[in-house]
Amino acid sequence: MNKAVENIRPYDVDSIRQDFPVLHQQVHGKPLVYLDNAATSQKPKAVIDSLVHYYQNDNANIHRGVHTLSERATLSYENSRKKVQCFLNAASEKEIVFTRGATEAINLVANAYAQTLKANDEVLITAMEHHSNIVPWQMLCEKTGAILKVAPINEQGELILDQFEALISKKTKFAAISHMSNALGSINPIKQLIDLLHQHDIPVLIDGAQAIPHIAVDVQALGCDFYVFSGHKLYAPTGIGALYGKLELLEKMAPYQGGGDMISVVTFDKTVYSKVPYKFEAGTPNIAGTIGLGAALDYVNSIGLDAIAAHEDSLLVYATEQAKRIDKLRIIGTAKQKGAILSFVLDGIHPHDIGTMMDHQGIAIRAGHHCAMPVMDFFAVPATARASFAMYNTHQEVDALMAGIENLIEMFG
Ligand code: C6P
């Protein structure tokens, strides 16, 4: 038995809830029911404490100082890189680049591929992508004359695999696919897609922003070229995330930004860049956030991602059953493979009103287009209401959500 498994504590949602201070408050006089985890998850005390500890004891810049505080800060920062490496099962810590989040990681890769693409080359994405995995590729296409191809989805919100395959050709030079859709919850068969793309020598980036808190990821087993995620959906602070990239690809890629810490020699004639991953981490990074990310990974490992996923699946199954009993409710996204997201619309009530009225009942959900406007267009809705679950949510909270929805329907007639 490995050490991480030995340290796993029995799954006990009440005790997990005790670790999250923010959950224990009232909103509009009602106990907070936080179901907006796909937007950002709450932070356990262990993560909050790691930030306080860093600022109270070790605050210093990294990789530069020779003094003790700088050495300590550098050690903690680089330890977090090792933790991310282990979490993703990357072959080397050099394959982990810290970024502000998934968005910056995708932009970094898109920027690097700008040098390799030419007019009429094609970049393949899917119709369920978040704007962060659309717009950077559109910008790349504008810059290079390449063409963006979009693989369609069906009425359940599943990728249509044969149509995805039909879009692959000699012109396809890159693919970018979400592991799990934020607007629908659909989980893509990414191993199958990666294998397919690799048969055609097409590099592929997986947007793991939604999948990372719910699905154990092994980048070596998947074989993906790039995998990106944001820490803040994984119980870590905002402003920190990571790009995994295969070493040989990262080594070939040009830096994204220039500045301090990404160089080995600078003269006015020429700059020699630092090695991977430092060549992609220009300027003073989010040191505290990185340390907080390491603490979040320790915390998640102490509960166990498989146990977390099983708990969240049972919440999703329960919520889906309950939602189906409500006549005026339509679930948007009914894929067979789905993560802990319930997107829905109610007859005659705008999703924004649903969000506001639910807040008055202490229930935090997201309402809007979820930065996935093409998904909204596909389902011909202006927006959806979205409840999304995390490790600390309970079946009673699902009941509260459903009671809240019933109240709304009654109020609006
Ligand atoms: N989705 C949501 O409420 P950033 O903003 O960089 O941390 O993550 C961007 C991003 C990329 N891909 C997917 C699939 C995402 O869901 C997100 C963030 C949030 O759904 C905020 S819009």
PDB file of N, CA, C and O in Angstrom, residues 342-410:
ATOM      1  N   LEU A 342     -25.388  19.938 -12.567  1.00  0.00           N
ATOM      2  CA  LEU A 342     -26.794  19.860 -12.980  1.00  0.00           C
ATOM      3  C   LEU A 342     -27.185  21.234 -13.525  1.00  0.00           C
ATOM      4  O   LEU A 342     -27.396  22.178 -12.776  1.00  0.00           O
ATOM      5  N   SER A 343     -27.252  21.307 -14.860  1.00  0.00           N
ATOM      6  CA  SER A 343     -27.659  22.550 -15.531  1.00  0.00           C
ATOM      7  C   SER A 343     -29.125  22.407 -15.881  1.00  0.00           C
ATOM      8  O   SER A 343     -29.530  21.345 -16.365  1.00  0.00           O
ATOM      9  N   PHE A 344     -29.903  23.445 -15.659  1.00  0.00           N
ATOM     10  CA  PHE A 344     -31.334  23.300 -15.949  1.00  0.00           C
ATOM     11  C   PHE A 344     -31.978  24.639 -16.282  1.00  0.00           C
ATOM     12  O   PHE A 344     -31.418  25.708 -15.995  1.00  0.00           O
ATOM     13  N   VAL A 345     -33.152  24.538 -16.891  1.00  0.00           N
ATOM     14  CA  VAL A 345     -33.986  25.726 -17.104  1.00  0.00           C
ATOM     15  C   VAL A 345     -35.377  25.415 -16.552  1.00  0.00           C
ATOM     16  O   VAL A 345     -35.744  24.243 -16.428  1.00  0.00           O
ATOM     17  N   LEU A 346     -36.104  26.455 -16.195  1.00  0.00           N
ATOM     18  CA  LEU A 346     -37.478  26.295 -15.708  1.00  0.00           C
ATOM     19  C   LEU A 346     -38.409  27.047 -16.656  1.00  0.00           C
ATOM     20  O   LEU A 346     -38.098  28.196 -17.021  1.00  0.00           O
ATOM     21  N   ASP A 347     -39.503  26.408 -17.019  1.00  0.00           N
ATOM     22  CA  ASP A 347     -40.486  27.059 -17.901  1.00  0.00           C
ATOM     23  C   ASP A 347     -40.901  28.403 -17.333  1.00  0.00           C
ATOM     24  O   ASP A 347     -41.341  28.474 -16.178  1.00  0.00           O
ATOM     25  N   GLY A 348     -40.759  29.443 -18.125  1.00  0.00           N
ATOM     26  CA  GLY A 348     -41.317  30.751 -17.753  1.00  0.00           C
ATOM     27  C   GLY A 348     -40.523  31.525 -16.709  1.00  0.00           C
ATOM     28  O   GLY A 348     -40.960  32.597 -16.291  1.00  0.00           O
ATOM     29  N   ILE A 349     -39.383  31.019 -16.263  1.00  0.00           N
ATOM     30  CA  ILE A 349     -38.576  31.785 -15.289  1.00  0.00           C
ATOM     31  C   ILE A 349     -37.161  31.918 -15.855  1.00  0.00           C
ATOM     32  O   ILE A 349     -36.515  30.910 -16.173  1.00  0.00           O
ATOM     33  N   HIS A 350     -36.710  33.168 -15.983  1.00  0.00           N
ATOM     34  CA  HIS A 350     -35.368  33.367 -16.549  1.00  0.00           C
ATOM     35  C   HIS A 350     -34.312  32.833 -15.578  1.00  0.00           C
ATOM     36  O   HIS A 350     -34.441  33.020 -14.358  1.00  0.00           O
ATOM     37  N   PRO A 351     -33.277  32.171 -16.095  1.00  0.00           N
ATOM     38  CA  PRO A 351     -32.239  31.630 -15.210  1.00  0.00           C
ATOM     39  C   PRO A 351     -31.648  32.655 -14.237  1.00  0.00           C
ATOM     40  O   PRO A 351     -31.313  32.314 -13.101  1.00  0.00           O
ATOM     41  N   HIS A 352     -31.532  33.923 -14.688  1.00  0.00           N
ATOM     42  CA  HIS A 352     -30.980  34.929 -13.768  1.00  0.00           C
ATOM     43  C   HIS A 352     -31.908  35.132 -12.575  1.00  0.00           C
ATOM     44  O   HIS A 352     -31.456  35.329 -11.445  1.00  0.00           O
ATOM     45  N   ASP A 353     -33.220  35.075 -12.831  1.00  0.00           N
ATOM     46  CA  ASP A 353     -34.180  35.191 -11.718  1.00  0.00           C
ATOM     47  C   ASP A 353     -34.065  33.966 -10.809  1.00  0.00           C
ATOM     48  O   ASP A 353     -34.174  34.093  -9.588  1.00  0.00           O
ATOM     49  N   ILE A 354     -33.847  32.814 -11.411  1.00  0.00           N
ATOM     50  CA  ILE A 354     -33.682  31.603 -10.588  1.00  0.00           C
ATOM     51  C   ILE A 354     -32.490  31.805  -9.640  1.00  0.00           C
ATOM     52  O   ILE A 354     -32.593  31.588  -8.429  1.00  0.00           O
ATOM     53  N   GLY A 355     -31.384  32.282 -10.207  1.00  0.00           N
ATOM     54  CA  GLY A 355     -30.164  32.478  -9.396  1.00  0.00           C
ATOM     55  C   GLY A 355     -30.408  33.439  -8.245  1.00  0.00           C
ATOM     56  O   GLY A 355     -30.024  33.175  -7.095  1.00  0.00           O
ATOM     57  N   THR A 356     -31.072  34.574  -8.555  1.00  0.00           N
ATOM     58  CA  THR A 356     -31.300  35.585  -7.522  1.00  0.00           C
ATOM     59  C   THR A 356     -32.253  35.067  -6.447  1.00  0.00           C
ATOM     60  O   THR A 356     -32.009  35.236  -5.245  1.00  0.00           O
ATOM     61  N   MET A 357     -33.329  34.429  -6.890  1.00  0.00           N
ATOM     62  CA  MET A 357     -34.329  33.947  -5.923  1.00  0.00           C
ATOM     63  C   MET A 357     -33.765  32.801  -5.071  1.00  0.00           C
ATOM     64  O   MET A 357     -34.111  32.657  -3.906  1.00  0.00           O
ATOM     65  N   MET A 358     -32.909  32.005  -5.657  1.00  0.00           N
ATOM     66  CA  MET A 358     -32.284  30.931  -4.875  1.00  0.00           C
ATOM     67  C   MET A 358     -31.354  31.528  -3.817  1.00  0.00           C
ATOM     68  O   MET A 358     -31.292  31.051  -2.687  1.00  0.00           O
ATOM     69  N   ASP A 359     -30.657  32.595  -4.190  1.00  0.00           N
ATOM     70  CA  ASP A 359     -29.772  33.260  -3.232  1.00  0.00           C
ATOM     71  C   ASP A 359     -30.563  33.758  -2.023  1.00  0.00           C
ATOM     72  O   ASP A 359     -30.093  33.668  -0.881  1.00  0.00           O
ATOM     73  N   HIS A 360     -31.771  34.247  -2.291  1.00  0.00           N
ATOM     74  CA  HIS A 360     -32.609  34.714  -1.173  1.00  0.00           C
ATOM     75  C   HIS A 360     -32.954  33.569  -0.225  1.00  0.00           C
ATOM     76  O   HIS A 360     -33.328  33.785   0.917  1.00  0.00           O
ATOM     77  N   GLN A 361     -32.819  32.336  -0.716  1.00  0.00           N
ATOM     78  CA  GLN A 361     -33.090  31.170   0.145  1.00  0.00           C
ATOM     79  C   GLN A 361     -31.786  30.568   0.686  1.00  0.00           C
ATOM     80  O   GLN A 361     -31.761  29.452   1.199  1.00  0.00           O
ATOM     81  N   GLY A 362     -30.696  31.321   0.503  1.00  0.00           N
ATOM     82  CA  GLY A 362     -29.399  30.872   1.037  1.00  0.00           C
ATOM     83  C   GLY A 362     -28.662  29.901   0.125  1.00  0.00           C
ATOM     84  O   GLY A 362     -27.631  29.342   0.502  1.00  0.00           O
ATOM     85  N   ILE A 363     -29.202  29.713  -1.098  1.00  0.00           N
ATOM     86  CA  ILE A 363     -28.629  28.687  -1.988  1.00  0.00           C
ATOM     87  C   ILE A 363     -27.827  29.363  -3.101  1.00  0.00           C
ATOM     88  O   ILE A 363     -28.384  30.138  -3.893  1.00  0.00           O
ATOM     89  N   ALA A 364     -26.542  29.074  -3.158  1.00  0.00           N
ATOM     90  CA  ALA A 364     -25.671  29.690  -4.165  1.00  0.00           C
ATOM     91  C   ALA A 364     -25.540  28.753  -5.354  1.00  0.00           C
ATOM     92  O   ALA A 364     -24.975  27.658  -5.234  1.00  0.00           O
ATOM     93  N   ILE A 365     -26.122  29.170  -6.494  1.00  0.00           N
ATOM     94  CA  ILE A 365     -25.907  28.438  -7.740  1.00  0.00           C
ATOM     95  C   ILE A 365     -25.458  29.463  -8.776  1.00  0.00           C
ATOM     96  O   ILE A 365     -25.510  30.662  -8.521  1.00  0.00           O
ATOM     97  N   ARG A 366     -25.025  29.007  -9.934  1.00  0.00           N
ATOM     98  CA  ARG A 366     -24.660  29.976 -10.966  1.00  0.00           C
ATOM     99  C   ARG A 366     -25.763  30.039 -12.006  1.00  0.00           C
ATOM    100  O   ARG A 366     -26.364  29.011 -12.352  1.00  0.00           O
ATOM    101  N   ALA A 367     -26.019  31.232 -12.506  1.00  0.00           N
ATOM    102  CA  ALA A 367     -26.976  31.394 -13.600  1.00  0.00           C
ATOM    103  C   ALA A 367     -26.305  32.230 -14.669  1.00  0.00           C
ATOM    104  O   ALA A 367     -25.682  33.241 -14.366  1.00  0.00           O
ATOM    105  N   GLY A 368     -26.414  31.794 -15.918  1.00  0.00           N
ATOM    106  CA  GLY A 368     -25.797  32.561 -16.990  1.00  0.00           C
ATOM    107  C   GLY A 368     -25.434  31.649 -18.139  1.00  0.00           C
ATOM    108  O   GLY A 368     -25.926  30.520 -18.232  1.00  0.00           O
ATOM    109  N   HIS A 369     -24.522  32.152 -18.990  1.00  0.00           N
ATOM    110  CA  HIS A 369     -24.112  31.312 -20.133  1.00  0.00           C
ATOM    111  C   HIS A 369     -22.875  30.486 -19.791  1.00  0.00           C
ATOM    112  O   HIS A 369     -22.413  29.691 -20.592  1.00  0.00           O
ATOM    113  N   HIS A 370     -22.359  30.682 -18.601  1.00  0.00           N
ATOM    114  CA  HIS A 370     -21.228  29.882 -18.085  1.00  0.00           C
ATOM    115  C   HIS A 370     -19.998  29.969 -18.998  1.00  0.00           C
ATOM    116  O   HIS A 370     -19.229  28.998 -19.098  1.00  0.00           O
ATOM    117  N   CYS A 371     -19.835  31.106 -19.677  1.00  0.00           N
ATOM    118  CA  CYS A 371     -18.712  31.260 -20.611  1.00  0.00           C
ATOM    119  C   CYS A 371     -18.709  30.118 -21.626  1.00  0.00           C
ATOM    120  O   CYS A 371     -17.641  29.594 -21.994  1.00  0.00           O
ATOM    121  N   ALA A 372     -19.890  29.729 -22.030  1.00  0.00           N
ATOM    122  CA  ALA A 372     -20.022  28.681 -23.055  1.00  0.00           C
ATOM    123  C   ALA A 372     -21.213  29.066 -23.931  1.00  0.00           C
ATOM    124  O   ALA A 372     -22.174  28.311 -24.061  1.00  0.00           O
ATOM    125  N   MET A 373     -21.134  30.252 -24.533  1.00  0.00           N
ATOM    126  CA  MET A 373     -22.262  30.763 -25.339  1.00  0.00           C
ATOM    127  C   MET A 373     -22.648  29.816 -26.476  1.00  0.00           C
ATOM    128  O   MET A 373     -23.841  29.633 -26.727  1.00  0.00           O
ATOM    129  N   PRO A 374     -21.683  29.201 -27.173  1.00  0.00           N
ATOM    130  CA  PRO A 374     -22.098  28.279 -28.248  1.00  0.00           C
ATOM    131  C   PRO A 374     -22.937  27.107 -27.726  1.00  0.00           C
ATOM    132  O   PRO A 374     -23.805  26.615 -28.436  1.00  0.00           O
ATOM    133  N   VAL A 375     -22.693  26.681 -26.485  1.00  0.00           N
ATOM    134  CA  VAL A 375     -23.512  25.594 -25.920  1.00  0.00           C
ATOM    135  C   VAL A 375     -24.941  26.097 -25.717  1.00  0.00           C
ATOM    136  O   VAL A 375     -25.917  25.396 -26.019  1.00  0.00           O
ATOM    137  N   MET A 376     -25.074  27.333 -25.227  1.00  0.00           N
ATOM    138  CA  MET A 376     -26.408  27.914 -25.018  1.00  0.00           C
ATOM    139  C   MET A 376     -27.135  28.014 -26.368  1.00  0.00           C
ATOM    140  O   MET A 376     -28.304  27.683 -26.479  1.00  0.00           O
ATOM    141  N   ASP A 377     -26.402  28.456 -27.406  1.00  0.00           N
ATOM    142  CA  ASP A 377     -27.012  28.574 -28.744  1.00  0.00           C
ATOM    143  C   ASP A 377     -27.501  27.202 -29.214  1.00  0.00           C
ATOM    144  O   ASP A 377     -28.594  27.085 -29.754  1.00  0.00           O
ATOM    145  N   PHE A 378     -26.666  26.196 -28.988  1.00  0.00           N
ATOM    146  CA  PHE A 378     -27.027  24.844 -29.456  1.00  0.00           C
ATOM    147  C   PHE A 378     -28.337  24.390 -28.809  1.00  0.00           C
ATOM    148  O   PHE A 378     -29.196  23.808 -29.468  1.00  0.00           O
ATOM    149  N   PHE A 379     -28.483  24.653 -27.519  1.00  0.00           N
ATOM    150  CA  PHE A 379     -29.695  24.205 -26.814  1.00  0.00           C
ATOM    151  C   PHE A 379     -30.822  25.252 -26.893  1.00  0.00           C
ATOM    152  O   PHE A 379     -31.875  25.076 -26.284  1.00  0.00           O
ATOM    153  N   ALA A 380     -30.564  26.327 -27.639  1.00  0.00           N
ATOM    154  CA  ALA A 380     -31.559  27.392 -27.857  1.00  0.00           C
ATOM    155  C   ALA A 380     -32.094  27.946 -26.542  1.00  0.00           C
ATOM    156  O   ALA A 380     -33.303  28.124 -26.356  1.00  0.00           O
ATOM    157  N   VAL A 381     -31.190  28.180 -25.598  1.00  0.00           N
ATOM    158  CA  VAL A 381     -31.564  28.832 -24.338  1.00  0.00           C
ATOM    159  C   VAL A 381     -30.647  30.042 -24.148  1.00  0.00           C
ATOM    160  O   VAL A 381     -29.491  30.020 -24.595  1.00  0.00           O
ATOM    161  N   PRO A 382     -31.135  31.116 -23.491  1.00  0.00           N
ATOM    162  CA  PRO A 382     -30.259  32.278 -23.302  1.00  0.00           C
ATOM    163  C   PRO A 382     -29.197  31.999 -22.240  1.00  0.00           C
ATOM    164  O   PRO A 382     -28.116  32.577 -22.238  1.00  0.00           O
ATOM    165  N   ALA A 383     -29.559  31.118 -21.325  1.00  0.00           N
ATOM    166  CA  ALA A 383     -28.695  30.840 -20.166  1.00  0.00           C
ATOM    167  C   ALA A 383     -29.265  29.603 -19.476  1.00  0.00           C
ATOM    168  O   ALA A 383     -30.352  29.138 -19.835  1.00  0.00           O
ATOM    169  N   THR A 384     -28.534  29.086 -18.493  1.00  0.00           N
ATOM    170  CA  THR A 384     -29.113  28.030 -17.646  1.00  0.00           C
ATOM    171  C   THR A 384     -28.814  28.376 -16.185  1.00  0.00           C
ATOM    172  O   THR A 384     -27.958  29.221 -15.897  1.00  0.00           O
ATOM    173  N   ALA A 385     -29.541  27.702 -15.306  1.00  0.00           N
ATOM    174  CA  ALA A 385     -29.167  27.711 -13.891  1.00  0.00           C
ATOM    175  C   ALA A 385     -28.308  26.462 -13.697  1.00  0.00           C
ATOM    176  O   ALA A 385     -28.562  25.428 -14.329  1.00  0.00           O
ATOM    177  N   ARG A 386     -27.291  26.573 -12.860  1.00  0.00           N
ATOM    178  CA  ARG A 386     -26.372  25.433 -12.728  1.00  0.00           C
ATOM    179  C   ARG A 386     -26.036  25.186 -11.269  1.00  0.00           C
ATOM    180  O   ARG A 386     -25.528  26.069 -10.594  1.00  0.00           O
ATOM    181  N   ALA A 387     -26.350  23.982 -10.808  1.00  0.00           N
ATOM    182  CA  ALA A 387     -25.890  23.560  -9.474  1.00  0.00           C
ATOM    183  C   ALA A 387     -24.714  22.622  -9.697  1.00  0.00           C
ATOM    184  O   ALA A 387     -24.766  21.742 -10.563  1.00  0.00           O
ATOM    185  N   SER A 388     -23.656  22.817  -8.942  1.00  0.00           N
ATOM    186  CA  SER A 388     -22.471  21.957  -9.125  1.00  0.00           C
ATOM    187  C   SER A 388     -21.967  21.541  -7.745  1.00  0.00           C
ATOM    188  O   SER A 388     -21.950  22.343  -6.815  1.00  0.00           O
ATOM    189  N   PHE A 389     -21.601  20.279  -7.642  1.00  0.00           N
ATOM    190  CA  PHE A 389     -21.349  19.672  -6.335  1.00  0.00           C
ATOM    191  C   PHE A 389     -19.859  19.469  -6.064  1.00  0.00           C
ATOM    192  O   PHE A 389     -19.072  19.258  -6.983  1.00  0.00           O
ATOM    193  N   ALA A 390     -19.538  19.494  -4.773  1.00  0.00           N
ATOM    194  CA  ALA A 390     -18.155  19.253  -4.343  1.00  0.00           C
ATOM    195  C   ALA A 390     -18.175  18.234  -3.211  1.00  0.00           C
ATOM    196  O   ALA A 390     -19.244  17.782  -2.777  1.00  0.00           O
ATOM    197  N   MET A 391     -16.998  17.925  -2.719  1.00  0.00           N
ATOM    198  CA  MET A 391     -16.857  16.844  -1.730  1.00  0.00           C
ATOM    199  C   MET A 391     -17.657  17.085  -0.447  1.00  0.00           C
ATOM    200  O   MET A 391     -18.016  16.156   0.247  1.00  0.00           O
ATOM    201  N   TYR A 392     -17.943  18.383  -0.146  1.00  0.00           N
ATOM    202  CA  TYR A 392     -18.581  18.695   1.146  1.00  0.00           C
ATOM    203  C   TYR A 392     -20.090  18.850   1.044  1.00  0.00           C
ATOM    204  O   TYR A 392     -20.736  19.153   2.034  1.00  0.00           O
ATOM    205  N   ASN A 393     -20.642  18.683  -0.154  1.00  0.00           N
ATOM    206  CA  ASN A 393     -22.101  18.835  -0.277  1.00  0.00           C
ATOM    207  C   ASN A 393     -22.814  17.581   0.221  1.00  0.00           C
ATOM    208  O   ASN A 393     -22.240  16.503   0.252  1.00  0.00           O
ATOM    209  N   THR A 394     -24.084  17.784   0.607  1.00  0.00           N
ATOM    210  CA  THR A 394     -24.835  16.679   1.215  1.00  0.00           C
ATOM    211  C   THR A 394     -26.137  16.447   0.442  1.00  0.00           C
ATOM    212  O   THR A 394     -26.591  17.315  -0.314  1.00  0.00           O
ATOM    213  N   HIS A 395     -26.719  15.278   0.725  1.00  0.00           N
ATOM    214  CA  HIS A 395     -28.010  14.974   0.109  1.00  0.00           C
ATOM    215  C   HIS A 395     -29.085  15.935   0.629  1.00  0.00           C
ATOM    216  O   HIS A 395     -30.013  16.289  -0.111  1.00  0.00           O
ATOM    217  N   GLN A 396     -28.928  16.381   1.881  1.00  0.00           N
ATOM    218  CA  GLN A 396     -29.893  17.363   2.420  1.00  0.00           C
ATOM    219  C   GLN A 396     -29.803  18.673   1.639  1.00  0.00           C
ATOM    220  O   GLN A 396     -30.813  19.363   1.453  1.00  0.00           O
ATOM    221  N   GLU A 397     -28.612  19.016   1.186  1.00  0.00           N
ATOM    222  CA  GLU A 397     -28.473  20.247   0.397  1.00  0.00           C
ATOM    223  C   GLU A 397     -29.157  20.094  -0.963  1.00  0.00           C
ATOM    224  O   GLU A 397     -29.698  21.057  -1.505  1.00  0.00           O
ATOM    225  N   VAL A 398     -29.104  18.874  -1.498  1.00  0.00           N
ATOM    226  CA  VAL A 398     -29.844  18.631  -2.748  1.00  0.00           C
ATOM    227  C   VAL A 398     -31.336  18.812  -2.474  1.00  0.00           C
ATOM    228  O   VAL A 398     -32.052  19.442  -3.263  1.00  0.00           O
ATOM    229  N   ASP A 399     -31.803  18.303  -1.333  1.00  0.00           N
ATOM    230  CA  ASP A 399     -33.218  18.493  -0.967  1.00  0.00           C
ATOM    231  C   ASP A 399     -33.538  19.985  -0.872  1.00  0.00           C
ATOM    232  O   ASP A 399     -34.593  20.433  -1.335  1.00  0.00           O
ATOM    233  N   ALA A 400     -32.629  20.752  -0.273  1.00  0.00           N
ATOM    234  CA  ALA A 400     -32.856  22.202  -0.129  1.00  0.00           C
ATOM    235  C   ALA A 400     -32.940  22.855  -1.507  1.00  0.00           C
ATOM    236  O   ALA A 400     -33.783  23.737  -1.743  1.00  0.00           O
ATOM    237  N   LEU A 401     -32.095  22.418  -2.411  1.00  0.00           N
ATOM    238  CA  LEU A 401     -32.121  22.958  -3.781  1.00  0.00           C
ATOM    239  C   LEU A 401     -33.476  22.679  -4.431  1.00  0.00           C
ATOM    240  O   LEU A 401     -34.094  23.570  -5.023  1.00  0.00           O
ATOM    241  N   MET A 402     -33.914  21.440  -4.306  1.00  0.00           N
ATOM    242  CA  MET A 402     -35.184  21.066  -4.955  1.00  0.00           C
ATOM    243  C   MET A 402     -36.360  21.811  -4.312  1.00  0.00           C
ATOM    244  O   MET A 402     -37.255  22.284  -5.021  1.00  0.00           O
ATOM    245  N   ALA A 403     -36.323  21.939  -2.977  1.00  0.00           N
ATOM    246  CA  ALA A 403     -37.390  22.686  -2.293  1.00  0.00           C
ATOM    247  C   ALA A 403     -37.366  24.137  -2.762  1.00  0.00           C
ATOM    248  O   ALA A 403     -38.421  24.750  -2.997  1.00  0.00           O
ATOM    249  N   GLY A 404     -36.182  24.686  -2.919  1.00  0.00           N
ATOM    250  CA  GLY A 404     -36.029  26.066  -3.404  1.00  0.00           C
ATOM    251  C   GLY A 404     -36.637  26.224  -4.788  1.00  0.00           C
ATOM    252  O   GLY A 404     -37.340  27.204  -5.073  1.00  0.00           O
ATOM    253  N   ILE A 405     -36.382  25.251  -5.649  1.00  0.00           N
ATOM    254  CA  ILE A 405     -36.931  25.319  -7.018  1.00  0.00           C
ATOM    255  C   ILE A 405     -38.460  25.236  -6.970  1.00  0.00           C
ATOM    256  O   ILE A 405     -39.157  25.997  -7.647  1.00  0.00           O
ATOM    257  N   GLU A 406     -38.962  24.317  -6.157  1.00  0.00           N
ATOM    258  CA  GLU A 406     -40.435  24.183  -6.029  1.00  0.00           C
ATOM    259  C   GLU A 406     -41.044  25.499  -5.538  1.00  0.00           C
ATOM    260  O   GLU A 406     -42.084  25.928  -6.045  1.00  0.00           O
ATOM    261  N   ASN A 407     -40.389  26.138  -4.572  1.00  0.00           N
ATOM    262  CA  ASN A 407     -40.876  27.434  -4.066  1.00  0.00           C
ATOM    263  C   ASN A 407     -40.988  28.454  -5.185  1.00  0.00           C
ATOM    264  O   ASN A 407     -41.963  29.194  -5.278  1.00  0.00           O
ATOM    265  N   LEU A 408     -39.935  28.477  -6.018  1.00  0.00           N
ATOM    266  CA  LEU A 408     -39.911  29.437  -7.131  1.00  0.00           C
ATOM    267  C   LEU A 408     -41.058  29.203  -8.085  1.00  0.00           C
ATOM    268  O   LEU A 408     -41.734  30.144  -8.518  1.00  0.00           O
ATOM    269  N   ILE A 409     -41.252  27.928  -8.410  1.00  0.00           N
ATOM    270  CA  ILE A 409     -42.307  27.597  -9.373  1.00  0.00           C
ATOM    271  C   ILE A 409     -43.665  28.035  -8.807  1.00  0.00           C
ATOM    272  O   ILE A 409     -44.489  28.595  -9.531  1.00  0.00           O
ATOM    273  N   GLU A 410     -43.829  27.820  -7.510  1.00  0.00           N
ATOM    274  CA  GLU A 410     -45.083  28.230  -6.874  1.00  0.00           C
ATOM    275  C   GLU A 410     -45.268  29.749  -6.933  1.00  0.00           C
ATOM    276  O   GLU A 410     -46.324  30.254  -7.285  1.00  0.00           O
TER     277      GLU A 410
END
